[in-house]
JSON list of C-alpha atoms in Angstrom, two decimals:
[
{"chain": "A", "resi": 1, "resn": "UNK", "atom": "CA", "xyz": [-55.15, -51.30, -29.05]},
{"chain": "A", "resi": 2, "resn": "UNK", "atom": "CA", "xyz": [-54.27, -48.79, -26.37]},
{"chain": "A", "resi": 3, "resn": "UNK", "atom": "CA", "xyz": [-52.90, -45.50, -27.72]},
{"chain": "A", "resi": 4, "resn": "UNK", "atom": "CA", "xyz": [-50.48, -43.85, -27.10]},
{"chain": "A", "resi": 5, "resn": "UNK", "atom": "CA", "xyz": [-49.62, -47.00, -25.20]},
{"chain": "A", "resi": 6, "resn": "UNK", "atom": "CA", "xyz": [-49.86, -48.04, -21.60]},
{"chain": "A", "resi": 7, "resn": "UNK", "atom": "CA", "xyz": [-46.09, -47.79, -21.06]},
{"chain": "A", "resi": 8, "resn": "UNK", "atom": "CA", "xyz": [-46.37, -50.75, -18.72]},
{"chain": "A", "resi": 9, "resn": "UNK", "atom": "CA", "xyz": [-43.46, -52.77, -20.06]},
{"chain": "A", "resi": 10, "resn": "UNK", "atom": "CA", "xyz": [-39.73, -52.19, -19.84]},
{"chain": "A", "resi": 11, "resn": "UNK", "atom": "CA", "xyz": [-39.45, -52.23, -23.64]},
{"chain": "A", "resi": 12, "resn": "UNK", "atom": "CA", "xyz": [-42.10, -49.51, -24.09]},
{"chain": "A", "resi": 13, "resn": "UNK", "atom": "CA", "xyz": [-40.56, -47.32, -21.39]},
{"chain": "A", "resi": 14, "resn": "UNK", "atom": "CA", "xyz": [-37.07, -47.66, -22.89]},
{"chain": "A", "resi": 15, "resn": "UNK", "atom": "CA", "xyz": [-38.35, -46.86, -26.39]},
{"chain": "A", "resi": 16, "resn": "UNK", "atom": "CA", "xyz": [-40.13, -43.79, -25.08]},
{"chain": "A", "resi": 17, "resn": "UNK", "atom": "CA", "xyz": [-37.16, -42.56, -22.99]},
{"chain": "A", "resi": 18, "resn": "UNK", "atom": "CA", "xyz": [-34.34, -43.42, -25.38]},
{"chain": "A", "resi": 19, "resn": "UNK", "atom": "CA", "xyz": [-35.95, -43.05, -28.82]},
{"chain": "A", "resi": 20, "resn": "UNK", "atom": "CA", "xyz": [-39.31, -41.33, -29.04]},
{"chain": "A", "resi": 21, "resn": "UNK", "atom": "CA", "xyz": [-38.65, -38.38, -26.74]},
{"chain": "A", "resi": 22, "resn": "UNK", "atom": "CA", "xyz": [-35.07, -37.56, -27.86]},
{"chain": "A", "resi": 23, "resn": "UNK", "atom": "CA", "xyz": [-35.75, -37.96, -31.58]},
{"chain": "A", "resi": 24, "resn": "UNK", "atom": "CA", "xyz": [-39.07, -36.14, -31.44]},
{"chain": "A", "resi": 25, "resn": "UNK", "atom": "CA", "xyz": [-37.51, -33.14, -29.71]},
{"chain": "A", "resi": 26, "resn": "UNK", "atom": "CA", "xyz": [-34.87, -32.82, -32.44]},
{"chain": "A", "resi": 27, "resn": "UNK", "atom": "CA", "xyz": [-37.54, -31.47, -34.78]},
{"chain": "A", "resi": 28, "resn": "UNK", "atom": "CA", "xyz": [-38.24, -28.26, -32.86]},
{"chain": "A", "resi": 29, "resn": "UNK", "atom": "CA", "xyz": [-34.57, -27.65, -32.03]},
{"chain": "A", "resi": 30, "resn": "UNK", "atom": "CA", "xyz": [-33.44, -28.26, -35.62]},
{"chain": "A", "resi": 31, "resn": "UNK", "atom": "CA", "xyz": [-36.16, -25.95, -36.96]},
{"chain": "A", "resi": 32, "resn": "UNK", "atom": "CA", "xyz": [-35.89, -23.09, -34.48]},
{"chain": "A", "resi": 33, "resn": "UNK", "atom": "CA", "xyz": [-32.10, -22.76, -34.20]},
{"chain": "A", "resi": 34, "resn": "UNK", "atom": "CA", "xyz": [-31.50, -21.93, -37.89]},
{"chain": "A", "resi": 35, "resn": "UNK", "atom": "CA", "xyz": [-34.38, -19.45, -37.72]},
{"chain": "A", "resi": 36, "resn": "UNK", "atom": "CA", "xyz": [-32.68, -17.68, -34.80]},
{"chain": "A", "resi": 37, "resn": "UNK", "atom": "CA", "xyz": [-29.48, -17.45, -36.85]},
{"chain": "A", "resi": 38, "resn": "UNK", "atom": "CA", "xyz": [-31.33, -16.29, -39.98]},
{"chain": "A", "resi": 39, "resn": "UNK", "atom": "CA", "xyz": [-33.06, -13.47, -38.07]},
{"chain": "A", "resi": 40, "resn": "UNK", "atom": "CA", "xyz": [-29.81, -12.37, -36.41]},
{"chain": "A", "resi": 41, "resn": "UNK", "atom": "CA", "xyz": [-30.94, -13.37, -32.93]},
{"chain": "A", "resi": 42, "resn": "UNK", "atom": "CA", "xyz": [-28.11, -15.90, -32.56]},
{"chain": "A", "resi": 43, "resn": "UNK", "atom": "CA", "xyz": [-24.41, -15.98, -33.38]},
{"chain": "A", "resi": 44, "resn": "UNK", "atom": "CA", "xyz": [-23.26, -18.55, -35.91]},
{"chain": "A", "resi": 45, "resn": "UNK", "atom": "CA", "xyz": [-20.57, -19.74, -33.53]},
{"chain": "A", "resi": 46, "resn": "UNK", "atom": "CA", "xyz": [-23.29, -20.66, -31.00]},
{"chain": "A", "resi": 47, "resn": "UNK", "atom": "CA", "xyz": [-25.48, -22.71, -33.34]},
{"chain": "A", "resi": 48, "resn": "UNK", "atom": "CA", "xyz": [-24.58, -26.07, -31.82]},
{"chain": "A", "resi": 49, "resn": "UNK", "atom": "CA", "xyz": [-24.70, -24.70, -28.28]},
{"chain": "A", "resi": 50, "resn": "UNK", "atom": "CA", "xyz": [-28.16, -23.22, -28.87]},
{"chain": "A", "resi": 51, "resn": "UNK", "atom": "CA", "xyz": [-29.36, -26.38, -30.60]},
{"chain": "A", "resi": 52, "resn": "UNK", "atom": "CA", "xyz": [-28.15, -28.70, -27.84]},
{"chain": "A", "resi": 53, "resn": "UNK", "atom": "CA", "xyz": [-29.60, -26.49, -25.10]},
{"chain": "A", "resi": 54, "resn": "UNK", "atom": "CA", "xyz": [-32.95, -26.29, -26.92]},
{"chain": "A", "resi": 55, "resn": "UNK", "atom": "CA", "xyz": [-33.01, -30.06, -27.55]},
{"chain": "A", "resi": 56, "resn": "UNK", "atom": "CA", "xyz": [-32.00, -30.96, -23.99]},
{"chain": "A", "resi": 57, "resn": "UNK", "atom": "CA", "xyz": [-34.62, -28.65, -22.49]},
{"chain": "A", "resi": 58, "resn": "UNK", "atom": "CA", "xyz": [-37.40, -30.02, -24.70]},
{"chain": "A", "resi": 59, "resn": "UNK", "atom": "CA", "xyz": [-36.36, -33.62, -24.05]},
{"chain": "A", "resi": 60, "resn": "UNK", "atom": "CA", "xyz": [-36.30, -33.10, -20.29]},
{"chain": "A", "resi": 61, "resn": "UNK", "atom": "CA", "xyz": [-39.73, -31.47, -20.45]},
{"chain": "A", "resi": 62, "resn": "UNK", "atom": "CA", "xyz": [-41.19, -34.32, -22.49]},
{"chain": "A", "resi": 63, "resn": "UNK", "atom": "CA", "xyz": [-39.73, -37.00, -20.21]},
{"chain": "A", "resi": 64, "resn": "UNK", "atom": "CA", "xyz": [-41.06, -35.21, -17.14]},
{"chain": "A", "resi": 65, "resn": "UNK", "atom": "CA", "xyz": [-44.51, -34.07, -18.24]},
{"chain": "A", "resi": 66, "resn": "UNK", "atom": "CA", "xyz": [-45.63, -36.81, -20.65]},
{"chain": "A", "resi": 67, "resn": "UNK", "atom": "CA", "xyz": [-46.20, -39.35, -17.83]},
{"chain": "A", "resi": 68, "resn": "UNK", "atom": "CA", "xyz": [-48.04, -36.67, -15.84]},
{"chain": "A", "resi": 69, "resn": "UNK", "atom": "CA", "xyz": [-50.34, -35.82, -18.76]},
{"chain": "A", "resi": 70, "resn": "UNK", "atom": "CA", "xyz": [-50.98, -39.48, -19.55]},
{"chain": "A", "resi": 71, "resn": "UNK", "atom": "CA", "xyz": [-51.78, -40.25, -15.92]},
{"chain": "A", "resi": 72, "resn": "UNK", "atom": "CA", "xyz": [-54.32, -37.41, -15.88]},
{"chain": "A", "resi": 73, "resn": "UNK", "atom": "CA", "xyz": [-55.95, -37.65, -19.36]},
{"chain": "A", "resi": 74, "resn": "UNK", "atom": "CA", "xyz": [-54.64, -40.88, -20.92]},
{"chain": "A", "resi": 75, "resn": "UNK", "atom": "CA", "xyz": [-57.10, -43.27, -22.53]},
{"chain": "A", "resi": 76, "resn": "UNK", "atom": "CA", "xyz": [-58.50, -45.63, -21.65]},
{"chain": "A", "resi": 77, "resn": "UNK", "atom": "CA", "xyz": [-58.93, -44.05, -18.26]},
{"chain": "A", "resi": 78, "resn": "UNK", "atom": "CA", "xyz": [-58.80, -47.32, -16.32]},
{"chain": "A", "resi": 79, "resn": "UNK", "atom": "CA", "xyz": [-55.26, -47.97, -17.52]},
{"chain": "A", "resi": 80, "resn": "UNK", "atom": "CA", "xyz": [-53.96, -44.64, -16.22]},
{"chain": "A", "resi": 81, "resn": "UNK", "atom": "CA", "xyz": [-56.11, -43.77, -13.20]},
{"chain": "A", "resi": 82, "resn": "UNK", "atom": "CA", "xyz": [-54.09, -45.98, -10.89]},
{"chain": "A", "resi": 83, "resn": "UNK", "atom": "CA", "xyz": [-50.87, -44.14, -11.80]},
{"chain": "A", "resi": 84, "resn": "UNK", "atom": "CA", "xyz": [-52.05, -40.71, -10.74]},
{"chain": "A", "resi": 85, "resn": "UNK", "atom": "CA", "xyz": [-50.73, -41.14, -7.23]},
{"chain": "A", "resi": 86, "resn": "UNK", "atom": "CA", "xyz": [-47.81, -43.44, -8.02]},
{"chain": "A", "resi": 87, "resn": "UNK", "atom": "CA", "xyz": [-46.53, -41.56, -11.10]},
{"chain": "A", "resi": 88, "resn": "UNK", "atom": "CA", "xyz": [-48.16, -38.17, -11.59]},
{"chain": "A", "resi": 89, "resn": "UNK", "atom": "CA", "xyz": [-47.94, -36.90, -8.01]},
{"chain": "A", "resi": 90, "resn": "UNK", "atom": "CA", "xyz": [-44.24, -37.72, -7.49]},
{"chain": "A", "resi": 91, "resn": "UNK", "atom": "CA", "xyz": [-43.36, -36.21, -10.88]},
{"chain": "A", "resi": 92, "resn": "UNK", "atom": "CA", "xyz": [-45.34, -33.05, -10.11]},
{"chain": "A", "resi": 93, "resn": "UNK", "atom": "CA", "xyz": [-43.46, -32.71, -6.84]},
{"chain": "A", "resi": 94, "resn": "UNK", "atom": "CA", "xyz": [-40.19, -33.30, -8.69]},
{"chain": "A", "resi": 95, "resn": "UNK", "atom": "CA", "xyz": [-41.15, -30.64, -11.25]},
{"chain": "A", "resi": 96, "resn": "UNK", "atom": "CA", "xyz": [-41.85, -28.10, -8.51]},
{"chain": "A", "resi": 97, "resn": "UNK", "atom": "CA", "xyz": [-38.59, -28.93, -6.75]},
{"chain": "A", "resi": 98, "resn": "UNK", "atom": "CA", "xyz": [-36.70, -28.68, -10.03]},
{"chain": "A", "resi": 99, "resn": "UNK", "atom": "CA", "xyz": [-38.34, -25.34, -10.84]},
{"chain": "A", "resi": 100, "resn": "UNK", "atom": "CA", "xyz": [-37.44, -23.98, -7.42]},
{"chain": "A", "resi": 101, "resn": "UNK", "atom": "CA", "xyz": [-33.86, -25.23, -7.79]},
{"chain": "A", "resi": 102, "resn": "UNK", "atom": "CA", "xyz": [-33.54, -23.62, -11.22]},
{"chain": "A", "resi": 103, "resn": "UNK", "atom": "CA", "xyz": [-34.86, -20.31, -9.93]},
{"chain": "A", "resi": 104, "resn": "UNK", "atom": "CA", "xyz": [-32.45, -20.48, -6.98]},
{"chain": "A", "resi": 105, "resn": "UNK", "atom": "CA", "xyz": [-29.49, -21.28, -9.25]},
{"chain": "A", "resi": 106, "resn": "UNK", "atom": "CA", "xyz": [-30.48, -18.54, -11.66]},
{"chain": "A", "resi": 107, "resn": "UNK", "atom": "CA", "xyz": [-30.71, -15.99, -8.85]},
{"chain": "A", "resi": 108, "resn": "UNK", "atom": "CA", "xyz": [-27.35, -17.09, -7.45]},
{"chain": "A", "resi": 109, "resn": "UNK", "atom": "CA", "xyz": [-25.78, -16.87, -10.90]},
{"chain": "A", "resi": 110, "resn": "UNK", "atom": "CA", "xyz": [-27.20, -13.40, -11.50]},
{"chain": "A", "resi": 111, "resn": "UNK", "atom": "CA", "xyz": [-25.84, -12.29, -8.12]},
{"chain": "A", "resi": 112, "resn": "UNK", "atom": "CA", "xyz": [-22.44, -13.81, -8.91]},
{"chain": "A", "resi": 113, "resn": "UNK", "atom": "CA", "xyz": [-22.28, -12.10, -12.31]},
{"chain": "A", "resi": 114, "resn": "UNK", "atom": "CA", "xyz": [-23.32, -8.76, -10.79]},
{"chain": "A", "resi": 115, "resn": "UNK", "atom": "CA", "xyz": [-20.68, -9.04, -8.07]},
{"chain": "A", "resi": 116, "resn": "UNK", "atom": "CA", "xyz": [-18.02, -10.04, -10.60]},
{"chain": "A", "resi": 117, "resn": "UNK", "atom": "CA", "xyz": [-18.96, -7.10, -12.82]},
{"chain": "A", "resi": 118, "resn": "UNK", "atom": "CA", "xyz": [-18.78, -4.76, -9.83]},
{"chain": "A", "resi": 119, "resn": "UNK", "atom": "CA", "xyz": [-15.33, -6.06, -8.87]},
{"chain": "A", "resi": 120, "resn": "UNK", "atom": "CA", "xyz": [-14.05, -5.75, -12.43]},
{"chain": "A", "resi": 121, "resn": "UNK", "atom": "CA", "xyz": [-15.50, -2.24, -12.78]},
{"chain": "A", "resi": 122, "resn": "UNK", "atom": "CA", "xyz": [-13.93, -1.13, -9.50]},
{"chain": "A", "resi": 123, "resn": "UNK", "atom": "CA", "xyz": [-10.58, -2.63, -10.51]},
{"chain": "A", "resi": 124, "resn": "UNK", "atom": "CA", "xyz": [-10.70, -0.84, -13.86]},
{"chain": "A", "resi": 125, "resn": "UNK", "atom": "CA", "xyz": [-11.72, 2.44, -12.22]},
{"chain": "A", "resi": 126, "resn": "UNK", "atom": "CA", "xyz": [-8.88, 2.16, -9.71]},
{"chain": "A", "resi": 127, "resn": "UNK", "atom": "CA", "xyz": [-6.41, 1.37, -12.50]},
{"chain": "A", "resi": 128, "resn": "UNK", "atom": "CA", "xyz": [-7.57, 4.37, -14.51]},
{"chain": "A", "resi": 129, "resn": "UNK", "atom": "CA", "xyz": [-7.41, 6.61, -11.45]},
{"chain": "A", "resi": 130, "resn": "UNK", "atom": "CA", "xyz": [-3.88, 5.43, -10.68]},
{"chain": "A", "resi": 131, "resn": "UNK", "atom": "CA", "xyz": [-2.80, 6.02, -14.27]},
{"chain": "A", "resi": 132, "resn": "UNK", "atom": "CA", "xyz": [-4.35, 9.50, -14.32]},
{"chain": "A", "resi": 133, "resn": "UNK", "atom": "CA", "xyz": [-2.56, 10.31, -11.06]},
{"chain": "A", "resi": 134, "resn": "UNK", "atom": "CA", "xyz": [0.72, 9.13, -12.57]},
{"chain": "A", "resi": 135, "resn": "UNK", "atom": "CA", "xyz": [0.12, 11.24, -15.68]},
{"chain": "A", "resi": 136, "resn": "UNK", "atom": "CA", "xyz": [-0.59, 14.25, -13.46]},
{"chain": "A", "resi": 137, "resn": "UNK", "atom": "CA", "xyz": [2.66, 13.68, -11.58]},
{"chain": "A", "resi": 138, "resn": "UNK", "atom": "CA", "xyz": [4.49, 13.42, -14.88]},
{"chain": "A", "resi": 139, "resn": "UNK", "atom": "CA", "xyz": [3.04, 16.69, -16.18]},
{"chain": "A", "resi": 140, "resn": "UNK", "atom": "CA", "xyz": [3.76, 18.48, -12.90]},
{"chain": "A", "resi": 141, "resn": "UNK", "atom": "CA", "xyz": [7.38, 17.32, -12.98]},
{"chain": "A", "resi": 142, "resn": "UNK", "atom": "CA", "xyz": [7.87, 18.46, -16.57]},
{"chain": "A", "resi": 143, "resn": "UNK", "atom": "CA", "xyz": [6.08, 21.73, -15.84]},
{"chain": "A", "resi": 144, "resn": "UNK", "atom": "CA", "xyz": [8.48, 22.36, -12.94]},
{"chain": "A", "resi": 145, "resn": "UNK", "atom": "CA", "xyz": [11.44, 21.70, -15.21]},
{"chain": "A", "resi": 146, "resn": "UNK", "atom": "CA", "xyz": [10.10, 24.15, -17.80]},
{"chain": "A", "resi": 147, "resn": "UNK", "atom": "CA", "xyz": [9.33, 26.83, -15.23]},
{"chain": "A", "resi": 148, "resn": "UNK", "atom": "CA", "xyz": [12.81, 26.84, -13.67]},
{"chain": "A", "resi": 149, "resn": "UNK", "atom": "CA", "xyz": [14.64, 26.52, -17.00]},
{"chain": "A", "resi": 150, "resn": "UNK", "atom": "CA", "xyz": [14.53, 29.85, -18.79]},
{"chain": "A", "resi": 151, "resn": "UNK", "atom": "CA", "xyz": [15.96, 28.25, -21.92]},
{"chain": "A", "resi": 152, "resn": "UNK", "atom": "CA", "xyz": [16.26, 24.60, -22.86]},
{"chain": "A", "resi": 153, "resn": "UNK", "atom": "CA", "xyz": [16.99, 22.74, -26.07]},
{"chain": "A", "resi": 154, "resn": "UNK", "atom": "CA", "xyz": [15.36, 19.89, -27.91]},
{"chain": "A", "resi": 155, "resn": "UNK", "atom": "CA", "xyz": [17.98, 17.57, -26.40]},
{"chain": "A", "resi": 156, "resn": "UNK", "atom": "CA", "xyz": [17.05, 18.77, -22.89]},
{"chain": "A", "resi": 157, "resn": "UNK", "atom": "CA", "xyz": [13.39, 18.08, -23.59]},
{"chain": "A", "resi": 158, "resn": "UNK", "atom": "CA", "xyz": [14.21, 14.57, -24.77]},
{"chain": "A", "resi": 159, "resn": "UNK", "atom": "CA", "xyz": [16.37, 13.95, -21.71]},
{"chain": "A", "resi": 160, "resn": "UNK", "atom": "CA", "xyz": [13.55, 14.98, -19.33]},
{"chain": "A", "resi": 161, "resn": "UNK", "atom": "CA", "xyz": [10.68, 13.20, -21.08]},
{"chain": "A", "resi": 162, "resn": "UNK", "atom": "CA", "xyz": [12.30, 9.92, -22.10]},
{"chain": "A", "resi": 163, "resn": "UNK", "atom": "CA", "xyz": [12.21, 8.31, -18.60]},
{"chain": "A", "resi": 164, "resn": "UNK", "atom": "CA", "xyz": [8.50, 9.06, -18.30]},
{"chain": "A", "resi": 165, "resn": "UNK", "atom": "CA", "xyz": [7.77, 7.67, -21.77]},
{"chain": "A", "resi": 166, "resn": "UNK", "atom": "CA", "xyz": [9.70, 4.50, -20.95]},
{"chain": "A", "resi": 167, "resn": "UNK", "atom": "CA", "xyz": [7.83, 4.07, -17.67]},
{"chain": "A", "resi": 168, "resn": "UNK", "atom": "CA", "xyz": [4.41, 4.71, -19.22]},
{"chain": "A", "resi": 169, "resn": "UNK", "atom": "CA", "xyz": [4.65, 3.44, -22.83]},
{"chain": "A", "resi": 170, "resn": "UNK", "atom": "CA", "xyz": [0.95, 4.10, -23.47]},
{"chain": "A", "resi": 171, "resn": "UNK", "atom": "CA", "xyz": [1.62, 7.85, -23.53]},
{"chain": "A", "resi": 172, "resn": "UNK", "atom": "CA", "xyz": [1.30, 9.01, -27.14]},
{"chain": "A", "resi": 173, "resn": "UNK", "atom": "CA", "xyz": [3.61, 12.01, -26.84]},
{"chain": "A", "resi": 174, "resn": "UNK", "atom": "CA", "xyz": [4.82, 14.87, -24.66]},
{"chain": "A", "resi": 175, "resn": "UNK", "atom": "CA", "xyz": [5.06, 18.30, -26.27]},
{"chain": "A", "resi": 176, "resn": "UNK", "atom": "CA", "xyz": [6.45, 21.69, -25.37]},
{"chain": "A", "resi": 177, "resn": "UNK", "atom": "CA", "xyz": [4.20, 24.52, -26.60]},
{"chain": "A", "resi": 178, "resn": "UNK", "atom": "CA", "xyz": [5.70, 27.96, -25.96]},
{"chain": "A", "resi": 179, "resn": "UNK", "atom": "CA", "xyz": [3.47, 31.02, -25.99]},
{"chain": "A", "resi": 180, "resn": "UNK", "atom": "CA", "xyz": [4.38, 33.06, -29.08]},
{"chain": "A", "resi": 181, "resn": "UNK", "atom": "CA", "xyz": [2.97, 36.50, -29.82]},
{"chain": "A", "resi": 182, "resn": "UNK", "atom": "CA", "xyz": [2.22, 37.74, -33.33]},
{"chain": "A", "resi": 183, "resn": "UNK", "atom": "CA", "xyz": [5.37, 39.90, -33.30]},
{"chain": "A", "resi": 184, "resn": "UNK", "atom": "CA", "xyz": [7.52, 36.88, -32.32]},
{"chain": "A", "resi": 185, "resn": "UNK", "atom": "CA", "xyz": [6.06, 34.43, -34.81]},
{"chain": "A", "resi": 186, "resn": "UNK", "atom": "CA", "xyz": [8.41, 35.05, -37.75]},
{"chain": "A", "resi": 187, "resn": "UNK", "atom": "CA", "xyz": [11.56, 34.94, -35.59]},
{"chain": "A", "resi": 188, "resn": "UNK", "atom": "CA", "xyz": [10.30, 31.79, -33.83]},
{"chain": "A", "resi": 189, "resn": "UNK", "atom": "CA", "xyz": [9.79, 29.96, -37.13]},
{"chain": "A", "resi": 190, "resn": "UNK", "atom": "CA", "xyz": [13.23, 30.99, -38.42]},
{"chain": "A", "resi": 191, "resn": "UNK", "atom": "CA", "xyz": [14.93, 29.86, -35.20]},
{"chain": "A", "resi": 192, "resn": "UNK", "atom": "CA", "xyz": [13.35, 26.40, -35.41]},
{"chain": "A", "resi": 193, "resn": "UNK", "atom": "CA", "xyz": [14.26, 26.17, -39.09]},
{"chain": "A", "resi": 194, "resn": "UNK", "atom": "CA", "xyz": [17.87, 27.05, -38.24]},
{"chain": "A", "resi": 195, "resn": "UNK", "atom": "CA", "xyz": [17.92, 24.22, -35.70]},
{"chain": "A", "resi": 196, "resn": "UNK", "atom": "CA", "xyz": [17.34, 21.68, -38.46]},
{"chain": "A", "resi": 197, "resn": "UNK", "atom": "CA", "xyz": [13.56, 21.74, -38.99]},
{"chain": "A", "resi": 198, "resn": "UNK", "atom": "CA", "xyz": [13.84, 23.33, -42.43]},
{"chain": "A", "resi": 199, "resn": "UNK", "atom": "CA", "xyz": [10.11, 22.98, -43.22]},
{"chain": "A", "resi": 200, "resn": "UNK", "atom": "CA", "xyz": [8.88, 24.15, -39.80]},
{"chain": "A", "resi": 201, "resn": "UNK", "atom": "CA", "xyz": [5.83, 26.42, -39.94]},
{"chain": "A", "resi": 202, "resn": "UNK", "atom": "CA", "xyz": [3.16, 27.24, -37.36]},
{"chain": "A", "resi": 203, "resn": "UNK", "atom": "CA", "xyz": [-0.09, 25.80, -38.67]},
{"chain": "A", "resi": 204, "resn": "UNK", "atom": "CA", "xyz": [-3.73, 25.50, -37.71]},
{"chain": "A", "resi": 205, "resn": "UNK", "atom": "CA", "xyz": [-6.07, 22.55, -38.24]},
{"chain": "A", "resi": 206, "resn": "UNK", "atom": "CA", "xyz": [-9.34, 23.15, -40.07]},
{"chain": "A", "resi": 207, "resn": "UNK", "atom": "CA", "xyz": [-12.67, 21.39, -39.51]},
{"chain": "A", "resi": 208, "resn": "UNK", "atom": "CA", "xyz": [-11.60, 18.66, -41.96]},
{"chain": "A", "resi": 209, "resn": "UNK", "atom": "CA", "xyz": [-8.52, 17.93, -39.78]},
{"chain": "A", "resi": 210, "resn": "UNK", "atom": "CA", "xyz": [-6.21, 19.33, -42.46]},
{"chain": "A", "resi": 211, "resn": "UNK", "atom": "CA", "xyz": [-3.15, 21.43, -41.57]},
{"chain": "A", "resi": 212, "resn": "UNK", "atom": "CA", "xyz": [-3.44, 24.91, -43.04]},
{"chain": "A", "resi": 213, "resn": "UNK", "atom": "CA", "xyz": [-1.46, 28.18, -42.71]},
{"chain": "A", "resi": 214, "resn": "UNK", "atom": "CA", "xyz": [-1.97, 29.76, -39.32]},
{"chain": "A", "resi": 215, "resn": "UNK", "atom": "CA", "xyz": [-4.70, 32.37, -39.00]},
{"chain": "A", "resi": 216, "resn": "UNK", "atom": "CA", "xyz": [-4.09, 35.82, -37.53]},
{"chain": "A", "resi": 217, "resn": "UNK", "atom": "CA", "xyz": [-4.33, 35.77, -33.73]},
{"chain": "A", "resi": 218, "resn": "UNK", "atom": "CA", "xyz": [-2.91, 37.74, -30.75]},
{"chain": "A", "resi": 219, "resn": "UNK", "atom": "CA", "xyz": [-0.81, 34.72, -29.71]},
{"chain": "A", "resi": 220, "resn": "UNK", "atom": "CA", "xyz": [-0.08, 31.10, -30.57]},
{"chain": "A", "resi": 221, "resn": "UNK", "atom": "CA", "xyz": [0.80, 27.89, -28.75]},
{"chain": "A", "resi": 222, "resn": "UNK", "atom": "CA", "xyz": [2.67, 25.88, -31.39]},
{"chain": "A", "resi": 223, "resn": "UNK", "atom": "CA", "xyz": [4.28, 22.52, -30.72]},
{"chain": "A", "resi": 224, "resn": "UNK", "atom": "CA", "xyz": [8.02, 23.25, -30.70]},
{"chain": "A", "resi": 225, "resn": "UNK", "atom": "CA", "xyz": [9.33, 20.00, -29.15]},
{"chain": "A", "resi": 226, "resn": "UNK", "atom": "CA", "xyz": [7.72, 16.58, -29.22]},
{"chain": "A", "resi": 227, "resn": "UNK", "atom": "CA", "xyz": [8.85, 13.22, -27.89]},
{"chain": "A", "resi": 228, "resn": "UNK", "atom": "CA", "xyz": [8.97, 10.62, -29.24]},
{"chain": "A", "resi": 229, "resn": "UNK", "atom": "CA", "xyz": [9.82, 12.54, -32.39]},
{"chain": "A", "resi": 230, "resn": "UNK", "atom": "CA", "xyz": [9.90, 9.63, -34.83]},
{"chain": "A", "resi": 231, "resn": "UNK", "atom": "CA", "xyz": [6.15, 8.95, -34.73]},
{"chain": "A", "resi": 232, "resn": "UNK", "atom": "CA", "xyz": [4.96, 12.49, -34.09]},
{"chain": "A", "resi": 233, "resn": "UNK", "atom": "CA", "xyz": [7.06, 14.67, -36.40]},
{"chain": "A", "resi": 234, "resn": "UNK", "atom": "CA", "xyz": [3.97, 15.74, -38.35]},
{"chain": "A", "resi": 235, "resn": "UNK", "atom": "CA", "xyz": [2.67, 17.45, -35.19]},
{"chain": "A", "resi": 236, "resn": "UNK", "atom": "CA", "xyz": [5.54, 19.96, -35.05]},
{"chain": "A", "resi": 237, "resn": "UNK", "atom": "CA", "xyz": [4.26, 23.49, -35.51]},
{"chain": "A", "resi": 238, "resn": "UNK", "atom": "CA", "xyz": [0.63, 22.64, -34.80]},
{"chain": "A", "resi": 239, "resn": "UNK", "atom": "CA", "xyz": [-1.04, 25.55, -33.00]},
{"chain": "A", "resi": 240, "resn": "UNK", "atom": "CA", "xyz": [-2.92, 23.81, -30.22]}
]
């Protein structure tokens, strides 16, 4: 009996192509894929994708290289020698062409991914730059309002800042921090308390991010006005 078989009948070829090769290659794929997941090298959501890719690659390799190996070293030699030119040589050429095509596709895909990443990075950078420019314009406008207005109220601050906050909703808050000297501190706190902020105090933040009584200093920059107030009321009085 010839082993592993002469593969010279349609039945033998079909059994090899449709049964032996596909089923045999399931063993390595079914063993290796869970090991990749167990070692953390693969995501659980990609188990089937990894398994199918592993199985398909092994099956293609077996279907391509088994006839080549049998034509070169199959026994008995006289049954396979005649196929070296008719089977092995064309398959070797096909393997080389396939390898070259895969390398070409891989290179093209890497180039495509790199170009796409570059485009996305440039788009993000331009978006960030545009947003920073808009934020700068916003701060310059508010700074101009504060510099020409010798006195302004909390309502004035809300009136000026609300349009900017509505246009750029990602802005966390806009604050007015007047420069207060040590001599002015007590009067400043009482004035804000009289305006309705009964618990207003100028405070510092310690290394644990806790608000504590303000330390002695030549001057302070406490948050007097903040918009939107509803979500940032705790920041009032913070010495920035």
